[in-house]
Amino acid sequence: MKLLFTDIKELLQVRETAVEKLSGEEMKELPTIKNAWLLIEDDKISDFGKMEDLPEIKADETINAQGKIVLPSWCDSHTHIVYAGNREQEFVDRINGLSYEEIANRGGGILNSAKTLQETSEEEVYRQSAQRLEEVMSLGTGAVEIKSGYGLTKEGELKMLRVIKKLKENYPIPIKSTFLGAHALPKEYKGNTAAYIDKVINEILPEVAKEKLAEYIDIFCEQGYFTVEDTHRLLSAAKAYGMKPKIHVNQFHAIGGIQAGVEHEALSVDHLEVMRPEDIESLKNTATMPVALPTCSLYLSIPYTPAREILEAGLPLALATDFNPGSTPSGNMNLVVSLACIKMKMTPEEAINAATINGAYAMDLSETHGSITKGKKANIILTKEIPSYAFLPYAFGTNSIDYVFINGKKVK
Ligand SMILES: [Zn+2]
């Protein structure tokens, strides 16, 4: 099956030779071809170039993309889209002035989602999660990471991870699975974090590994949640099973989570709303990708990750949604890219690089996804007719996507 796009107004993120990730100054450049063609053969990008050099191609289908832009689909490297129920009542309570503590005392927060998850059947969790996955695919996401973390019991965590596994089997986009058993402390462990970490390490982790349910390990390293010491213990234990860390750090406080992540060769450290100079320093000359989650900052009214400081230090940066029922009930990467420009002062070039190739890196997918490169998977976005690619972040809230293609097939 040969699918040919002709007369593309601009083809974005064209990398003749594949790059692993982009850092600092490199992120300012977004290579493009104006008035381009793109050939997809079966599920892969086969060739591309300028219209004036278009060779004779016998395509099965040709799409005239006049006035439209083509770019690689978004790579969302941090989500919690497998969950049960929603928390819009807490949202309303917050508007009405209730504090987090009051909401938590009423049984809200992560523990609320955990209770609902435990009470919902695996089939129903799958049904709800599949719906969310289909939604984000239609919004241009072509690769995604999904975490557990609303089970907080062995049964609950395994239920979530099995749902992720089933999504992997039934959907064409690459899905990476992360075990986040240490997301919050269950009530019965109050005051005894170490005992819960023991349980995660000794009872849940071995089962997750045995059933091959997760590629990555995660922990919420934060004041009032889990300490740097807990983080070291869990990451060391997970390493024995070959699970690489992708961890929640520096969301509300800088307590040394980044340093712990770097020490354990984390693939990514995520959130980073609160960054000390030594945190930026620790990330230099490492293989760890910093990941910013601007829609979470928007929703919680907390600071945005200091992208300019991170980039000016020569570091890379990826963008992701953090799609979850509590702090970011949205999986819209287009909005993430807009907010990165509006609130974090990233240029459209930097934001698009961060949401494509660097997002792919944060899921070990940069060899196959995240750029327009021959041989990579044909996961692409075809926009509507728009004046330029800067229009994508500029017209925030507008759906500028005409069609999304995954493995060369239209999904929307
Ligand atoms: Zn998260």
Coordinates of C-alpha atoms and ligand atoms in Angstrom, one line a residue:
M1 CA 0.0 0.0 0.0
K2 CA 1.5 3.3 -1.2
L3 CA 0.0 6.5 0.2
L4 CA 1.4 9.8 -1.4
F5 CA 0.9 13.3 0.0
T6 CA 1.5 16.0 -2.6
D7 CA 1.6 19.8 -2.5
I8 CA 2.2 19.9 1.3
K9 CA 2.5 23.5 2.3
E10 CA 5.3 22.6 4.8
L11 CA 6.6 19.3 6.0
L12 CA 8.0 19.6 9.6
Q13 CA 10.6 17.9 11.6
V14 CA 12.5 16.5 8.6
R15 CA 15.6 14.6 9.7
E16 CA 17.5 13.0 6.9
T17 CA 19.5 11.1 9.5
A18 CA 17.7 10.2 12.7
V19 CA 18.6 12.1 15.9
E20 CA 18.2 10.7 19.3
K21 CA 17.2 13.9 21.1
L22 CA 17.8 17.6 20.9
S23 CA 19.3 19.8 23.6
G24 CA 19.7 23.5 24.3
E25 CA 20.5 25.5 21.1
E26 CA 19.7 22.6 18.8
M27 CA 16.0 22.9 19.9
K28 CA 15.8 26.3 18.2
E29 CA 15.9 24.7 14.8
L30 CA 13.0 22.8 13.3
P31 CA 14.1 21.5 9.8
T32 CA 11.3 21.7 7.2
I33 CA 10.6 21.4 3.5
K34 CA 8.2 23.8 1.9
N35 CA 6.0 22.7 -1.0
A36 CA 6.8 19.0 -0.2
W37 CA 5.7 15.5 -1.0
L38 CA 5.7 12.5 1.3
L39 CA 5.4 8.9 0.5
I40 CA 4.2 6.3 2.9
E41 CA 4.6 2.6 2.1
D42 CA 2.5 0.3 4.4
D43 CA 3.3 1.5 7.9
K44 CA 6.5 3.4 7.2
I45 CA 7.8 6.7 5.9
S46 CA 9.4 5.7 2.6
D47 CA 10.5 9.0 1.0
F48 CA 10.0 12.7 0.8
G49 CA 11.2 15.8 -1.0
K50 CA 10.3 19.0 -2.8
M51 CA 7.4 19.0 -5.3
E52 CA 9.7 20.1 -8.1
D53 CA 11.7 16.9 -7.6
L54 CA 8.7 14.6 -7.3
P55 CA 9.6 11.4 -9.2
E56 CA 6.9 9.3 -10.9
I57 CA 5.2 7.3 -8.2
K58 CA 2.4 4.8 -8.7
A59 CA 0.5 5.4 -5.5
D60 CA -2.6 3.5 -4.4
E61 CA -3.9 6.7 -2.9
T62 CA -2.9 10.3 -3.3
I63 CA -3.8 13.1 -1.0
N64 CA -3.5 16.7 -2.1
A65 CA -2.3 18.6 1.0
Q66 CA -2.4 22.1 -0.5
G67 CA -2.3 24.7 2.2
K68 CA -1.8 22.1 4.9
I69 CA 1.1 21.1 7.1
V70 CA 2.4 17.6 7.8
L71 CA 4.3 16.8 11.0
P72 CA 5.1 13.8 13.1
S73 CA 2.4 12.9 15.6
W74 CA 2.9 13.9 19.2
C75 CA 4.8 11.7 21.5
D76 CA 3.2 11.9 25.0
S77 CA 5.7 10.4 27.4
H78 CA 3.8 11.0 30.7
T79 CA 0.2 10.0 31.3
H80 CA -2.1 8.3 33.8
I81 CA -4.9 7.6 31.3
V82 CA -5.9 4.3 32.8
Y83 CA -8.2 5.2 35.7
A84 CA -11.8 4.6 36.8
G85 CA -14.4 7.4 37.2
N86 CA -13.7 11.1 37.3
R87 CA -13.3 13.7 40.0
E88 CA -15.3 16.6 38.8
Q89 CA -17.0 16.9 42.2
E90 CA -13.6 17.8 43.7
F91 CA -13.2 20.4 40.9
V92 CA -16.4 22.0 41.9
D93 CA -15.5 21.8 45.6
R94 CA -12.3 23.7 44.8
I95 CA -14.1 26.4 42.9
N96 CA -16.3 26.8 46.0
G97 CA -13.3 27.4 48.1
L98 CA -12.5 24.0 49.7
S99 CA -8.8 23.5 50.4
Y100 CA -6.9 20.4 49.3
E101 CA -6.8 19.2 52.9
E102 CA -10.6 19.5 53.3
I103 CA -11.0 17.6 50.0
A104 CA -8.6 15.0 51.1
N105 CA -10.4 14.7 54.5
R106 CA -13.6 14.0 52.5
G107 CA -11.8 11.1 50.9
G108 CA -10.7 13.0 47.8
G109 CA -7.4 13.1 45.9
I110 CA -5.4 10.1 44.7
L111 CA -6.9 7.9 47.4
N112 CA -10.3 8.7 46.0
S113 CA -9.2 7.5 42.5
A114 CA -7.7 4.4 44.2
K115 CA -10.9 3.5 45.9
T116 CA -12.9 3.9 42.7
L117 CA -10.3 1.8 40.8
Q118 CA -10.4 -1.0 43.3
E119 CA -14.2 -1.1 43.1
T120 CA -14.3 -1.1 39.3
S121 CA -14.0 -4.3 37.2
E122 CA -11.0 -4.7 34.9
E123 CA -13.3 -4.7 31.9
E124 CA -14.9 -1.5 32.9
V125 CA -11.5 0.2 33.6
Y126 CA -10.4 -1.0 30.1
R127 CA -13.6 0.4 28.5
Q128 CA -13.1 3.9 30.1
S129 CA -9.4 4.0 29.4
A130 CA -9.8 2.9 25.7
Q131 CA -12.2 5.8 25.2
R132 CA -9.5 8.2 26.5
L133 CA -6.8 6.6 24.4
E134 CA -9.0 7.0 21.3
E135 CA -9.6 10.6 22.1
V136 CA -5.9 11.5 22.5
M137 CA -5.2 9.6 19.2
S138 CA -7.7 11.8 17.4
L139 CA -6.0 14.8 18.9
G140 CA -2.7 13.8 17.3
T141 CA -0.9 11.6 19.8
G142 CA 0.9 8.8 18.1
A143 CA 2.9 7.3 21.0
V144 CA 2.1 7.3 24.7
E145 CA 3.3 6.2 28.1
I146 CA 0.8 5.1 30.7
K147 CA 1.4 4.6 34.4
S148 CA -0.3 2.6 37.1
G149 CA -0.6 4.2 40.5
Y150 CA -4.3 4.3 41.3
G151 CA -4.4 0.7 42.6
L152 CA -2.1 1.0 45.6
T153 CA -2.8 -2.6 46.4
K154 CA -1.3 -5.6 44.6
E155 CA -4.6 -6.5 43.0
G156 CA -5.3 -2.8 42.0
E157 CA -1.9 -2.2 40.5
L158 CA -1.9 -5.4 38.6
K159 CA -5.4 -4.7 37.3
M160 CA -4.2 -1.3 35.9
L161 CA -1.1 -2.8 34.4
R162 CA -3.1 -5.6 32.7
V163 CA -5.4 -2.9 31.3
I164 CA -2.4 -1.1 29.8
K165 CA -1.2 -4.5 28.4
K166 CA -4.6 -5.0 26.7
L167 CA -4.5 -1.5 25.3
K168 CA -1.0 -2.3 23.8
E169 CA -2.5 -5.4 22.2
N170 CA -5.6 -3.7 20.8
Y171 CA -4.3 -0.3 19.6
P172 CA -1.8 0.5 16.8
I173 CA 0.1 3.2 18.6
P174 CA 3.2 2.3 20.7
I175 CA 2.3 2.3 24.4
K176 CA 5.0 2.1 27.2
S177 CA 4.0 0.9 30.6
T178 CA 5.2 2.3 33.9
F179 CA 4.7 0.8 37.4
L180 CA 3.9 3.6 39.8
G181 CA 2.9 1.6 42.9
A182 CA 4.5 4.4 45.0
H183 CA 2.1 7.2 43.9
A184 CA 0.5 7.9 47.3
L185 CA 0.5 6.3 50.7
P186 CA -2.6 4.1 51.4
K187 CA -4.5 5.2 54.5
E188 CA -3.6 2.0 56.4
Y189 CA 0.1 2.8 56.1
K190 CA -0.2 6.3 57.5
G191 CA 3.0 7.3 59.3
N192 CA 4.8 4.2 58.0
T193 CA 6.0 4.9 54.5
A194 CA 8.9 2.5 54.7
A195 CA 6.5 -0.4 55.3
Y196 CA 4.5 0.5 52.2
I197 CA 7.7 0.7 50.1
D198 CA 8.7 -2.8 51.5
K199 CA 5.3 -4.1 50.3
V200 CA 5.8 -2.5 46.8
I201 CA 9.3 -4.0 46.6
N202 CA 8.7 -7.4 48.0
E203 CA 5.1 -8.2 47.0
I204 CA 4.0 -6.1 44.0
L205 CA 7.2 -5.5 42.0
P206 CA 8.2 -9.2 41.6
E207 CA 4.7 -10.0 40.2
V208 CA 4.8 -7.0 37.8
A209 CA 8.2 -8.3 36.6
K210 CA 7.1 -11.9 36.4
E211 CA 4.1 -11.0 34.2
K212 CA 6.3 -8.5 32.2
L213 CA 3.8 -5.7 32.8
A214 CA 6.1 -2.7 33.0
E215 CA 9.1 -1.3 31.1
Y216 CA 9.6 1.5 33.6
I217 CA 9.5 2.3 37.4
D218 CA 8.1 5.5 38.8
I219 CA 7.7 7.1 42.3
F220 CA 6.2 10.4 43.5
C221 CA 9.4 11.8 45.2
E222 CA 7.8 14.7 47.1
Q223 CA 7.3 16.1 50.6
G224 CA 4.4 14.3 52.2
Y225 CA 4.6 11.4 49.7
F226 CA 7.9 9.5 49.3
T227 CA 11.4 10.5 50.4
V228 CA 14.7 10.4 48.4
E229 CA 15.6 7.4 50.6
D230 CA 12.4 5.6 49.5
T231 CA 13.3 6.5 45.9
H232 CA 16.8 5.0 46.1
R233 CA 15.4 1.8 47.6
L234 CA 12.7 1.4 45.0
L235 CA 14.8 2.3 42.0
S236 CA 17.6 -0.1 43.1
A237 CA 15.1 -2.9 43.5
A238 CA 13.5 -2.2 40.1
K239 CA 16.9 -2.2 38.4
A240 CA 17.3 -5.9 39.2
Y241 CA 14.3 -6.5 37.0
G242 CA 15.5 -4.3 34.2
M243 CA 13.0 -1.5 34.8
K244 CA 14.4 2.0 34.0
P245 CA 13.2 4.9 36.1
K246 CA 10.9 7.7 34.9
I247 CA 10.1 9.6 38.1
H248 CA 7.9 12.4 39.5
V249 CA 10.2 15.0 41.0
N250 CA 10.3 18.7 42.0
Q251 CA 6.6 19.4 41.6
F252 CA 6.1 21.3 44.8
H253 CA 9.5 21.0 46.5
A254 CA 13.1 20.4 45.5
I255 CA 14.2 17.6 47.8
G256 CA 16.9 15.9 45.8
G257 CA 14.7 13.7 43.6
I258 CA 16.5 14.8 40.4
Q259 CA 19.9 13.7 41.9
A260 CA 18.4 10.3 42.9
G261 CA 17.0 9.9 39.4
V262 CA 20.3 10.8 37.7
E263 CA 22.2 8.4 40.0
H264 CA 19.9 5.6 38.9
E265 CA 20.2 6.6 35.2
A266 CA 16.6 7.6 34.9
L267 CA 15.3 7.9 31.3
S268 CA 13.4 10.9 32.4
V269 CA 12.7 13.2 35.4
D270 CA 9.2 14.7 35.2
H271 CA 7.4 17.8 36.5
L272 CA 10.3 20.1 37.5
E273 CA 8.1 23.1 38.5
V274 CA 10.5 23.9 41.3
M275 CA 14.2 24.0 40.2
R276 CA 17.2 25.0 42.1
P277 CA 20.5 25.9 40.3
E278 CA 22.0 22.6 41.5
D279 CA 19.1 20.7 40.0
I280 CA 19.8 22.1 36.6
E281 CA 23.5 21.4 37.2
S282 CA 22.9 17.7 38.1
L283 CA 21.2 17.1 34.7
K284 CA 24.1 18.3 32.6
N285 CA 26.0 15.5 30.8
T286 CA 23.5 12.9 31.6
A287 CA 21.2 10.8 29.5
T288 CA 18.2 11.8 31.5
M289 CA 15.4 13.8 29.7
P290 CA 13.7 16.6 31.7
V291 CA 10.0 16.5 31.1
A292 CA 7.6 19.5 31.6
L293 CA 3.8 19.2 32.1
P294 CA 2.4 22.6 31.5
T295 CA -1.3 21.6 31.5
C296 CA -0.8 20.4 35.1
S297 CA 0.6 23.8 36.0
L298 CA -2.4 25.5 34.4
Y299 CA -5.0 23.3 36.2
L300 CA -3.4 23.5 39.6
S301 CA -2.3 27.2 39.3
I302 CA 1.3 26.2 40.2
P303 CA 4.5 27.6 38.6
Y304 CA 5.5 26.4 35.1
T305 CA 8.7 24.4 34.6
P306 CA 11.4 27.0 33.9
A307 CA 12.0 26.0 30.3
R308 CA 14.2 28.9 29.4
E309 CA 16.7 28.2 32.3
I310 CA 16.8 24.5 31.3
L311 CA 17.4 25.2 27.6
E312 CA 19.9 28.0 28.3
A313 CA 21.9 25.5 30.4
G314 CA 22.2 23.4 27.2
L315 CA 19.8 20.7 28.4
P316 CA 17.1 19.0 26.4
L317 CA 13.4 19.2 27.3
A318 CA 10.3 17.1 26.5
L319 CA 6.7 18.1 26.8
A320 CA 3.9 15.7 28.0
T321 CA 0.3 16.0 29.2
D322 CA 0.2 14.2 32.6
F323 CA -3.4 13.2 31.7
N324 CA -4.9 12.1 35.0
P325 CA -8.2 12.5 36.9
G326 CA -7.0 14.8 39.6
S327 CA -4.5 17.4 38.4
T328 CA -4.8 17.3 34.6
P329 CA -8.0 15.9 33.2
S330 CA -6.9 16.5 29.6
G331 CA -4.7 14.6 27.2
N332 CA -4.5 17.3 24.6
M333 CA -0.9 17.7 23.4
N334 CA -1.9 20.6 21.1
L335 CA -2.8 22.6 24.2
V336 CA 0.5 21.5 25.9
V337 CA 2.4 22.9 23.0
S338 CA 0.5 26.1 23.1
L339 CA 1.0 26.6 26.8
A340 CA 4.7 25.8 26.4
C341 CA 4.9 28.8 24.1
I342 CA 2.5 31.1 26.0
K343 CA 3.6 30.4 29.6
M344 CA 7.0 28.9 29.3
K345 CA 8.3 31.2 26.5
M346 CA 9.4 28.3 24.3
T347 CA 9.4 29.1 20.6
P348 CA 7.1 27.1 18.4
E349 CA 10.3 25.3 17.1
E350 CA 11.4 24.4 20.6
A351 CA 7.9 23.3 21.6
I352 CA 7.4 21.1 18.5
N353 CA 10.8 19.5 19.0
A354 CA 10.0 18.9 22.7
A355 CA 6.6 17.3 21.9
T356 CA 7.9 15.0 19.1
I357 CA 11.5 13.8 19.0
N358 CA 12.3 14.5 22.7
G359 CA 9.0 12.9 23.8
A360 CA 10.0 9.9 21.7
Y361 CA 13.4 9.8 23.5
A362 CA 11.6 9.8 26.9
M363 CA 9.9 6.5 25.8
D364 CA 13.0 4.9 24.1
L365 CA 11.2 5.5 20.8
S366 CA 13.4 7.9 19.0
E367 CA 14.7 5.3 16.6
T368 CA 11.2 4.7 15.2
H369 CA 9.1 7.8 16.0
G370 CA 9.2 11.6 16.5
S371 CA 10.5 12.8 13.2
I372 CA 10.0 12.6 9.4
T373 CA 12.8 10.2 8.6
K374 CA 12.9 7.4 6.1
G375 CA 12.2 4.1 7.7
K376 CA 10.4 5.5 10.7
K377 CA 6.8 4.6 11.5
A378 CA 4.2 6.7 9.5
N379 CA 2.6 8.3 12.5
I380 CA 1.8 11.8 11.3
I381 CA -0.6 14.7 11.6
L382 CA -2.1 16.4 8.6
T383 CA -3.4 19.8 9.6
K384 CA -6.3 21.8 8.2
E385 CA -5.3 24.7 5.9
I386 CA -3.4 27.0 8.2
P387 CA -1.1 30.0 7.5
S388 CA 2.0 28.7 9.2
Y389 CA 3.2 26.2 11.8
A390 CA 3.3 29.0 14.4
F391 CA -0.5 29.1 14.0
L392 CA -0.7 25.7 15.8
P393 CA 0.4 27.0 19.3
Y394 CA -0.9 30.5 18.5
A395 CA -4.5 29.5 17.9
F396 CA -4.8 27.7 21.3
G397 CA -8.0 25.8 21.8
T398 CA -8.6 25.6 18.0
N399 CA -8.5 22.1 16.5
S400 CA -6.2 22.6 13.6
I401 CA -5.9 18.9 12.8
D402 CA -7.6 17.5 9.7
Y403 CA -6.5 13.9 10.0
V404 CA -4.1 11.7 12.1
F405 CA -2.4 8.7 10.5
I406 CA -1.0 5.9 12.6
N407 CA 1.2 3.3 10.8
G408 CA 0.1 4.9 7.6
K409 CA -3.7 4.5 8.3
K410 CA -6.2 7.2 9.0
V411 CA -7.5 7.1 12.5
K412 CA -10.0 9.9 12.5
Ligands
ZN1 ZN 2.1 12.4 36.6

